[in-house]
Short mmCIF file of C-alpha atoms in Angstrom, two decimals:
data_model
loop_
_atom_site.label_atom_id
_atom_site.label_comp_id
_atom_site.label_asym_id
_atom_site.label_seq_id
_atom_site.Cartn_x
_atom_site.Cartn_y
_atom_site.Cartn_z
CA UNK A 1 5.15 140.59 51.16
CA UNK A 2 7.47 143.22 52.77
CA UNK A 3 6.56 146.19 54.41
CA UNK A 4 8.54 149.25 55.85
CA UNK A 5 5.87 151.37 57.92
CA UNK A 6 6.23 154.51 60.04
CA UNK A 7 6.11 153.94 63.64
CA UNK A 8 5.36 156.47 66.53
CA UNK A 9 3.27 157.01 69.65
CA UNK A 10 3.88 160.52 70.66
CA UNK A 11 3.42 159.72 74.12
CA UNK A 12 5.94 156.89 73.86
CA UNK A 13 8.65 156.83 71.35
CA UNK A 14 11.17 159.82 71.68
CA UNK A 15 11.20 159.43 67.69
CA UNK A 16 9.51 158.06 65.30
CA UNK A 17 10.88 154.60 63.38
CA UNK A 18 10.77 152.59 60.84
CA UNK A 19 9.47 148.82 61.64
CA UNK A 20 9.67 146.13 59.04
CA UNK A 21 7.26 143.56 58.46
CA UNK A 22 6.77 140.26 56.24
CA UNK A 23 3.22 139.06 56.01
CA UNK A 24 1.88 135.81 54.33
CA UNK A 25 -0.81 137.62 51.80
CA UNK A 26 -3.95 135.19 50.73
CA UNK A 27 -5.01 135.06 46.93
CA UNK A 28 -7.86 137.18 47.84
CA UNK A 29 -5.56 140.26 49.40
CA UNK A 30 -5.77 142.85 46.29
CA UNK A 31 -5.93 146.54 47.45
CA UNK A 32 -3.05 147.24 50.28
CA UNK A 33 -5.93 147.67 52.23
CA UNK A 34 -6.15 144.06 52.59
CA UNK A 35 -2.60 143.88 53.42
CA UNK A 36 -3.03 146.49 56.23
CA UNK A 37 -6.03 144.51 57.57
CA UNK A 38 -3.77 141.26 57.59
CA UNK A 39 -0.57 143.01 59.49
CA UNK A 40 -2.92 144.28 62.10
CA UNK A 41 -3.79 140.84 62.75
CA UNK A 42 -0.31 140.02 63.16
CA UNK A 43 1.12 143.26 65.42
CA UNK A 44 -2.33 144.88 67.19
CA UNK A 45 -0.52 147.78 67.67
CA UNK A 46 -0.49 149.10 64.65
CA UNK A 47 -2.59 151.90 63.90
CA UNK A 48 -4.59 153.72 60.95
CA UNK A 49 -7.29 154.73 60.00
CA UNK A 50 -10.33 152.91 57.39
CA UNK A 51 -13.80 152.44 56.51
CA UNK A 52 -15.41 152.22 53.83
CA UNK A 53 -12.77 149.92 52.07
CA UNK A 54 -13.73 151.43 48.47
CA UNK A 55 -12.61 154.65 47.83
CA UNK A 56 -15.38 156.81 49.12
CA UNK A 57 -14.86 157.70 52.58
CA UNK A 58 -11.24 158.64 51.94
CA UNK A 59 -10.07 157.45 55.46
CA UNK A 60 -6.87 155.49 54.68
CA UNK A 61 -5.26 158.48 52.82
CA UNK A 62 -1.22 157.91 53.53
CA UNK A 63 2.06 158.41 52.04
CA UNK A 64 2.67 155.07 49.91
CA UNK A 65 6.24 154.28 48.47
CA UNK A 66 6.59 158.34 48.76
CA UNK A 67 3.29 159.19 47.03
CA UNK A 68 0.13 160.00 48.86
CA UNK A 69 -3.02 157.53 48.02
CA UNK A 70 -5.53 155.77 49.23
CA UNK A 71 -5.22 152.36 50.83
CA UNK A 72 -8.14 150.95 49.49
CA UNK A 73 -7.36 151.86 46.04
CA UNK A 74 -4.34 151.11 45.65
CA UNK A 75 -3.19 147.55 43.77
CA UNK A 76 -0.98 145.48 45.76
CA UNK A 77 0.43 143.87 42.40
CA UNK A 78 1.66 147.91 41.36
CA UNK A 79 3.91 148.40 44.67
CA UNK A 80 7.56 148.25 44.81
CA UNK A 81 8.93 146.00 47.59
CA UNK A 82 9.44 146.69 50.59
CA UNK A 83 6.47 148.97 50.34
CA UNK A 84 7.51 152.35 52.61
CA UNK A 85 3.83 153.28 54.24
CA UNK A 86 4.13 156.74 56.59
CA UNK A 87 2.03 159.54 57.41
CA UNK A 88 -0.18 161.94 55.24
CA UNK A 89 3.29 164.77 55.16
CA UNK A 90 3.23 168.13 57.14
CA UNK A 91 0.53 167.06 59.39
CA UNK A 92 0.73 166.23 63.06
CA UNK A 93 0.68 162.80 63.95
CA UNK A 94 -1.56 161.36 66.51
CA UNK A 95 -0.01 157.81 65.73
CA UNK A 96 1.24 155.20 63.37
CA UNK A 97 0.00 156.07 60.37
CA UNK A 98 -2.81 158.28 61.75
CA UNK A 99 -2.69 162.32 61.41
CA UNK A 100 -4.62 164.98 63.19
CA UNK A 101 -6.50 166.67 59.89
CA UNK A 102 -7.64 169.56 62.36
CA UNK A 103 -5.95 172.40 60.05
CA UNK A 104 -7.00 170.72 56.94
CA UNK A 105 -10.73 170.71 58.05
CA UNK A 106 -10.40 174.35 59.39
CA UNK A 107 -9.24 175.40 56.38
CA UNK A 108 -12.51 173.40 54.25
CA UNK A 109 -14.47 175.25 56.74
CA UNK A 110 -12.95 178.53 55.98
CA UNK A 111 -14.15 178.39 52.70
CA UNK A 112 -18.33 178.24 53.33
CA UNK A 113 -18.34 175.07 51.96
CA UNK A 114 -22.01 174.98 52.02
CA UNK A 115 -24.85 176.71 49.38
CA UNK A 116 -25.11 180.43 50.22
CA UNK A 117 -29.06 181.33 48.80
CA UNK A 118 -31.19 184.17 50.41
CA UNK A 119 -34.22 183.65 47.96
CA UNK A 120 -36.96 181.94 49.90
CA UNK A 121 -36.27 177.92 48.85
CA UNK A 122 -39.08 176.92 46.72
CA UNK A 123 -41.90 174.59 47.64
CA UNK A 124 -39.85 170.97 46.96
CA UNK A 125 -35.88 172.00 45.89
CA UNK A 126 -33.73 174.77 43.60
CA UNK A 127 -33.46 173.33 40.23
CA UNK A 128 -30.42 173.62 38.24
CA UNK A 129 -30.18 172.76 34.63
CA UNK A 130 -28.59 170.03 33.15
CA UNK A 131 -25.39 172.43 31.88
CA UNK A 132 -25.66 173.94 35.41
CA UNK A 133 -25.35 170.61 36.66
CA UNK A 134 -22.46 169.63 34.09
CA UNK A 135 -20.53 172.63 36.16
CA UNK A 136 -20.14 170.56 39.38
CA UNK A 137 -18.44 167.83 37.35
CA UNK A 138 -14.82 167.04 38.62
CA UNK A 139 -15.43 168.89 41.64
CA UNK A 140 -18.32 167.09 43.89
CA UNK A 141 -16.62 164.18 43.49
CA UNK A 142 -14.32 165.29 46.24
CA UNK A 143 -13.56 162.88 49.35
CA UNK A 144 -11.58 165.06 51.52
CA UNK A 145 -9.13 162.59 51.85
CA UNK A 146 -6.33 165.23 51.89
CA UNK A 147 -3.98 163.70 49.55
CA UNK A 148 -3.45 166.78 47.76
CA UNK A 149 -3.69 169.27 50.31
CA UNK A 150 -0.58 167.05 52.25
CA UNK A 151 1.31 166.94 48.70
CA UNK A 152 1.45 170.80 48.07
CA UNK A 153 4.59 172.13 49.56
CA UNK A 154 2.34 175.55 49.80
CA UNK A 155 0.42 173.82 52.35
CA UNK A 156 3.49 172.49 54.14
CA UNK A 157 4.42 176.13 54.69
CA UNK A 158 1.73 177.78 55.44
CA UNK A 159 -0.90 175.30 56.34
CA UNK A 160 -2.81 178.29 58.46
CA UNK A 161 -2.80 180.55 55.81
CA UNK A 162 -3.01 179.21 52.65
CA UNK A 163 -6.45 176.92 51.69
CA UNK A 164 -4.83 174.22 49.86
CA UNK A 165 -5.67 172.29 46.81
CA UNK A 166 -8.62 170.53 48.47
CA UNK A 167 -10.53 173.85 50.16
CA UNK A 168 -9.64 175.25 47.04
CA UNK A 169 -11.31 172.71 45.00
CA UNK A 170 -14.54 173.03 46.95
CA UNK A 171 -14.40 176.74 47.26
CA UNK A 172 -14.65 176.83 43.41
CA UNK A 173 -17.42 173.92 43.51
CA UNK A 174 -19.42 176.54 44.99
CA UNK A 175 -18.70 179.36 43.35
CA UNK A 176 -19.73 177.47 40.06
CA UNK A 177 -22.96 176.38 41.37
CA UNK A 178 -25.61 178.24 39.91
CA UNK A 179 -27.59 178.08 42.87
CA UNK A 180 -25.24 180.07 44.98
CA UNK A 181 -25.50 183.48 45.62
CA UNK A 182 -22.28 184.69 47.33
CA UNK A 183 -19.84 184.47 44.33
CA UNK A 184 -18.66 187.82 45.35
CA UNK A 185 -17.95 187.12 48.84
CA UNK A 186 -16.71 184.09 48.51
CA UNK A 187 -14.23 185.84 45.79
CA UNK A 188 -13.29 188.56 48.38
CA UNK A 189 -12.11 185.88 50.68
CA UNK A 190 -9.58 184.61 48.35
CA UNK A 191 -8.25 187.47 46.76
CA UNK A 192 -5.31 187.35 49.41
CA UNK A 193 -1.77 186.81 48.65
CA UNK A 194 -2.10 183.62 50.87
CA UNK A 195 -5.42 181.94 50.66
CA UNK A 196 -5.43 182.13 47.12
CA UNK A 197 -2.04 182.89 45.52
CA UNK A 198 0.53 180.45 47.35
CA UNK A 199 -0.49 177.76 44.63
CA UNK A 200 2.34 178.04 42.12
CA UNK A 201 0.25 175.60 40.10
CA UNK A 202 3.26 172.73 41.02
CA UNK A 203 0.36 170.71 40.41
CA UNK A 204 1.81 168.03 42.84
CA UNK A 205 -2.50 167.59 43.92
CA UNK A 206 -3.46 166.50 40.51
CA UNK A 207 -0.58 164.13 40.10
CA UNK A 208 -1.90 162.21 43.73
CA UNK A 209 -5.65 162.77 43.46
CA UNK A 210 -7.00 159.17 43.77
CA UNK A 211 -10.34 160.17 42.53
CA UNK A 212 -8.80 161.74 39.15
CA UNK A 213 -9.05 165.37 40.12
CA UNK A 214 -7.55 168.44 39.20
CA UNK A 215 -7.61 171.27 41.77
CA UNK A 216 -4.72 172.96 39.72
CA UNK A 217 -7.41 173.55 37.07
CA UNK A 218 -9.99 175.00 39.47
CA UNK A 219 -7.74 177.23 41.11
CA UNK A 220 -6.83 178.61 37.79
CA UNK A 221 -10.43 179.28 36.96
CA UNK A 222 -10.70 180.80 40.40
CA UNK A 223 -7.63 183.13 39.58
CA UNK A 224 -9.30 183.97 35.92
CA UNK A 225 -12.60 185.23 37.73
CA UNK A 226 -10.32 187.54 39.84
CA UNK A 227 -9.11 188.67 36.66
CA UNK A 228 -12.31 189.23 34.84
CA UNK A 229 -13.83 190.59 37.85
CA UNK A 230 -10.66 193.35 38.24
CA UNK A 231 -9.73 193.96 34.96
CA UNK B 1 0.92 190.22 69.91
CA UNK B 2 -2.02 192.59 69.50
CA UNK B 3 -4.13 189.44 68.37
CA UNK B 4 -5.19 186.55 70.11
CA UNK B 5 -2.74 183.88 69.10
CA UNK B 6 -5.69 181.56 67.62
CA UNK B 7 -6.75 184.36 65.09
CA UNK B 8 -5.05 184.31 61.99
CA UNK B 9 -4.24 187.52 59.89
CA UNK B 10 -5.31 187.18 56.39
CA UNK B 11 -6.91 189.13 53.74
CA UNK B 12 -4.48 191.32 52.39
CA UNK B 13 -6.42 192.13 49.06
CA UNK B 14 -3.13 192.66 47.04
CA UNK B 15 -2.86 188.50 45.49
CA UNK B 16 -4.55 189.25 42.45
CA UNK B 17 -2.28 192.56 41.37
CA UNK B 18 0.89 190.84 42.26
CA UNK B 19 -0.33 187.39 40.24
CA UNK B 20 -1.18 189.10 37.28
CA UNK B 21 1.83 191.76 37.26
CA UNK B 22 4.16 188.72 36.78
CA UNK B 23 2.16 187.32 34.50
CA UNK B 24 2.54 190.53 32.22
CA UNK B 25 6.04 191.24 32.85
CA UNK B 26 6.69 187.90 32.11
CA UNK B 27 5.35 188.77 29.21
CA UNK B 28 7.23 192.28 28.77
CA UNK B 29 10.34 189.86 29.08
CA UNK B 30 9.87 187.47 26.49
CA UNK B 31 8.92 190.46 24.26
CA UNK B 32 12.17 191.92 24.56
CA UNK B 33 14.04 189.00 24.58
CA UNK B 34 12.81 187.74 20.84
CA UNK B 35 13.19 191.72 19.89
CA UNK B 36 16.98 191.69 20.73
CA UNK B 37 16.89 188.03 19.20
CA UNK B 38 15.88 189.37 15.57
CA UNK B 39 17.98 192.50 15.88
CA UNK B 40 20.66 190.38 16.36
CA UNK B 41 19.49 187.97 13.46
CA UNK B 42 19.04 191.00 11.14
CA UNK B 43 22.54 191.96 11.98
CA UNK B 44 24.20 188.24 11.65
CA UNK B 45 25.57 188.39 14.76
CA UNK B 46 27.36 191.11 17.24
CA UNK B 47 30.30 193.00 17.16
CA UNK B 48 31.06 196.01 19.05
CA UNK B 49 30.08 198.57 16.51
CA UNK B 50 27.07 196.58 15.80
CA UNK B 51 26.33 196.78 19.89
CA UNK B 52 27.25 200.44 20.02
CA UNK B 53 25.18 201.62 17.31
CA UNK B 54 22.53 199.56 18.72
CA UNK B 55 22.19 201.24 21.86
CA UNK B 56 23.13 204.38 20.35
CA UNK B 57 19.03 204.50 19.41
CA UNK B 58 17.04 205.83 21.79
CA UNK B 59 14.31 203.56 21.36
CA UNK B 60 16.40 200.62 21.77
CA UNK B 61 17.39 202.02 25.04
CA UNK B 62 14.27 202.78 26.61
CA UNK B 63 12.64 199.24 25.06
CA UNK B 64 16.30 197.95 27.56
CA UNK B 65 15.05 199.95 30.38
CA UNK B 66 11.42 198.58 30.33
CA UNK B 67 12.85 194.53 30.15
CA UNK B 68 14.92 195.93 33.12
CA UNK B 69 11.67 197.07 34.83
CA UNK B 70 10.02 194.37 34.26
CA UNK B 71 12.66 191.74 35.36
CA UNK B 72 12.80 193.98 38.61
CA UNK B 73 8.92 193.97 39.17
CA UNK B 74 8.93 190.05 38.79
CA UNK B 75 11.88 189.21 40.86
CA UNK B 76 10.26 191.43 43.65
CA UNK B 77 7.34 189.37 43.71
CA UNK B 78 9.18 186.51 43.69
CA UNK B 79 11.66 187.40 46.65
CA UNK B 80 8.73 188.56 48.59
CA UNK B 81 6.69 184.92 47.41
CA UNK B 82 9.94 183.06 48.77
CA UNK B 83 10.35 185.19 52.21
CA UNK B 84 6.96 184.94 53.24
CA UNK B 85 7.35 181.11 52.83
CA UNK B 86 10.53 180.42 54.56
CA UNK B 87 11.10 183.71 56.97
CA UNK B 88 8.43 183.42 59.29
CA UNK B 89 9.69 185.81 62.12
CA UNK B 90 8.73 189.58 61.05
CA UNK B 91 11.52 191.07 63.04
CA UNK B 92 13.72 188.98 60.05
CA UNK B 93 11.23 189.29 56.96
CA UNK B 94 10.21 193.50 57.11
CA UNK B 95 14.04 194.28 57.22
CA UNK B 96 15.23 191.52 54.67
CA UNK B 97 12.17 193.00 52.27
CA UNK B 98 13.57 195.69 52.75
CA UNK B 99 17.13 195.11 51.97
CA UNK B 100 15.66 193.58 48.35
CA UNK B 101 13.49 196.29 47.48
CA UNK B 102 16.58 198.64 48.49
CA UNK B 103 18.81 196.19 45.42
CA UNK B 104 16.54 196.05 43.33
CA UNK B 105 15.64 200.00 42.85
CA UNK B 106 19.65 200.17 43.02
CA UNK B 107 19.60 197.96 40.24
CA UNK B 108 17.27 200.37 38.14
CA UNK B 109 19.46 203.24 38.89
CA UNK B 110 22.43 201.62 37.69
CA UNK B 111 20.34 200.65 34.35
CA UNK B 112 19.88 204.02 34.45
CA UNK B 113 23.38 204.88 34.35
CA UNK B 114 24.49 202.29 32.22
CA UNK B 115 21.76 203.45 29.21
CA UNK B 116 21.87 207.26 29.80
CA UNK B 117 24.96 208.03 31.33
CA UNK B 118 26.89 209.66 28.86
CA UNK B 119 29.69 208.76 26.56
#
């Protein structure tokens, strides 16, 4: 199978380049994962990032045939050839197909991504009920893996300022949870013409989200709190 | 810089109001747009006299002035949206901000003039 994939040591290469590859794939090499795994067999040098090899630790998050994805996930059989693999966009790269997520992280951080509850915690854990619970759906499910956030041109821009589709995501998993206190904080945080309000709902994160998500749609019920809360 | 460079300035408060005033002149827009649509309809089509007498109502004109408005308020926040993504130095954004806002409210005067100004 052919292969096209980004190329650069910073402390190296003046610029970053394309190499081409050909690898012999086995019957049992199904995710591009497995292909990844084989070429670094081949050429050692090659560098990127994996773990979990099923979707969950959201490690091998990189720009495949010009859409972001996971490795792991992704079906060999579904790729055009050669397959073009290069860096998560608009972040810096340490190597290869390895970024530096620093920004991305500081901006999950930003958000208190983390219960906010003042009431002393009760004797085993806080309860929630089941339609409590049903809240968190589509939204704990997050990985981090900063396919979206990399997508959004918003985040290209202003990747200090503006949250991105992923913070944003997880911002609004907490101010649904009905164990959370800080609603109002948290909404003070965001009610800023660039934490909040660079999304112009391109929705460019739900159309790469390899676990299915829609930050679009949380933002927009982020925005419609604003709204109920102002007007 | 008055800040440490590792700080980063946000929290301007004003997201929401801009966000939701294009939202409702948006709104104001399309309004107008299918109310000069049926006038038009009612009249099977436009001819000068129709046009003149048209505008000749007052109502007419000040319903013109508010679309006007409106467009004005929406393309302002969307010339500010679009410099403070691609004109990052301040010395370059404040004055070209500046310039549009000066346009735009140049724009409304001449709406002014065109609706009201005689004749």
């Amino acid at each position: 199978m052919k292969f096209r994939i980004y190329r650069y040591d910073p402390e190296k290469d003046g610029a970053p380049r394309l190499q081409e590859y050909d690898v012999a794939l086995a019957d049992t090499d199904r995710m591009l994962l497995d292909a990844l795994v084989r070429l670094k067999a081949v050429d050692e040098t090659l560098s990127f990032r994996r773990s979990c090899r099923e979707g969950v630790c959201g490690s091998d998050a990189m720009n495949i045939n010009g859409k972001n994805g996971l490795a792991c996930t992704t079906n060999l059989r579904e790729l055009r050839e050669p397959v073009e693999l290069r860096p998560l966009p608009g972040l810096p790269v340490v190597r290869d197909l390895i970024v530096d997520m620093s920004q991305f992280f500081k901006q999950y951080h930003s958000i208190r991504p983390y219960l906010v509850n003042d009431t002393p915690p009760p004797e085993k854990e806080r309860l929630q009920s089941p339609e409590d619970r049903e809240e968190l759906d589509g939204l704990y499910e997050c990985i981090l893996c900063a396919c979206c956030s990399t997508a959004c041109p918003s985040f290209w821009w202003n990747p200090d300022k503006f949250v991105g589709p992923a913070g944003l995501l997880q911002a609004y998993r907490f101010v649904a949870d009905s164990r959370d206190q800080a609603i109002n904080g948290r909404l003070d945080d965001l009610e800023d013409p660039y934490r909040l309000f660079r999304c112009y709902s391109i929705m460019n994160c739900a159309d790469v989200c390899p676990k299915g998500l829609n930050p679009n749609k949380a933002i927009a019920k982020i925005k419609d709190l604003l709204v109920k809360r102002a007007v | 810089m008055v800040m440490p460079a590792k700080k980063h300035l946000v929290g301007a408060h004003y997201g929401l109001a801009d966000w939701l005033a294009q939202r409702v002149t948006a709104v104001v827009m399309i309004a107008y747009t299918l109310l000069f649509l049926g006038v038009v309809a009612w009249h099977g089509g436009l001819d000068h006299g129709a046009w003149r007498a048209l505008f000749a109502h007052g109502g007419f004109r000040v319903a013109t002035f508010l679309f006007v408005a409106a467009l004005l308020y929406h393309a302002w926040v969307g010339m500010r949206n679009i410099t403070m993504d691609y004109v990052k130095p301040l010395v370059v954004r404040l004055p070209l901000q500046g310039a549009i806002v000066a346009a735009l409210v140049a724009y409304a005067g001449w709406t002014i003039g065109i609706l009201w100004g005689g004749r």
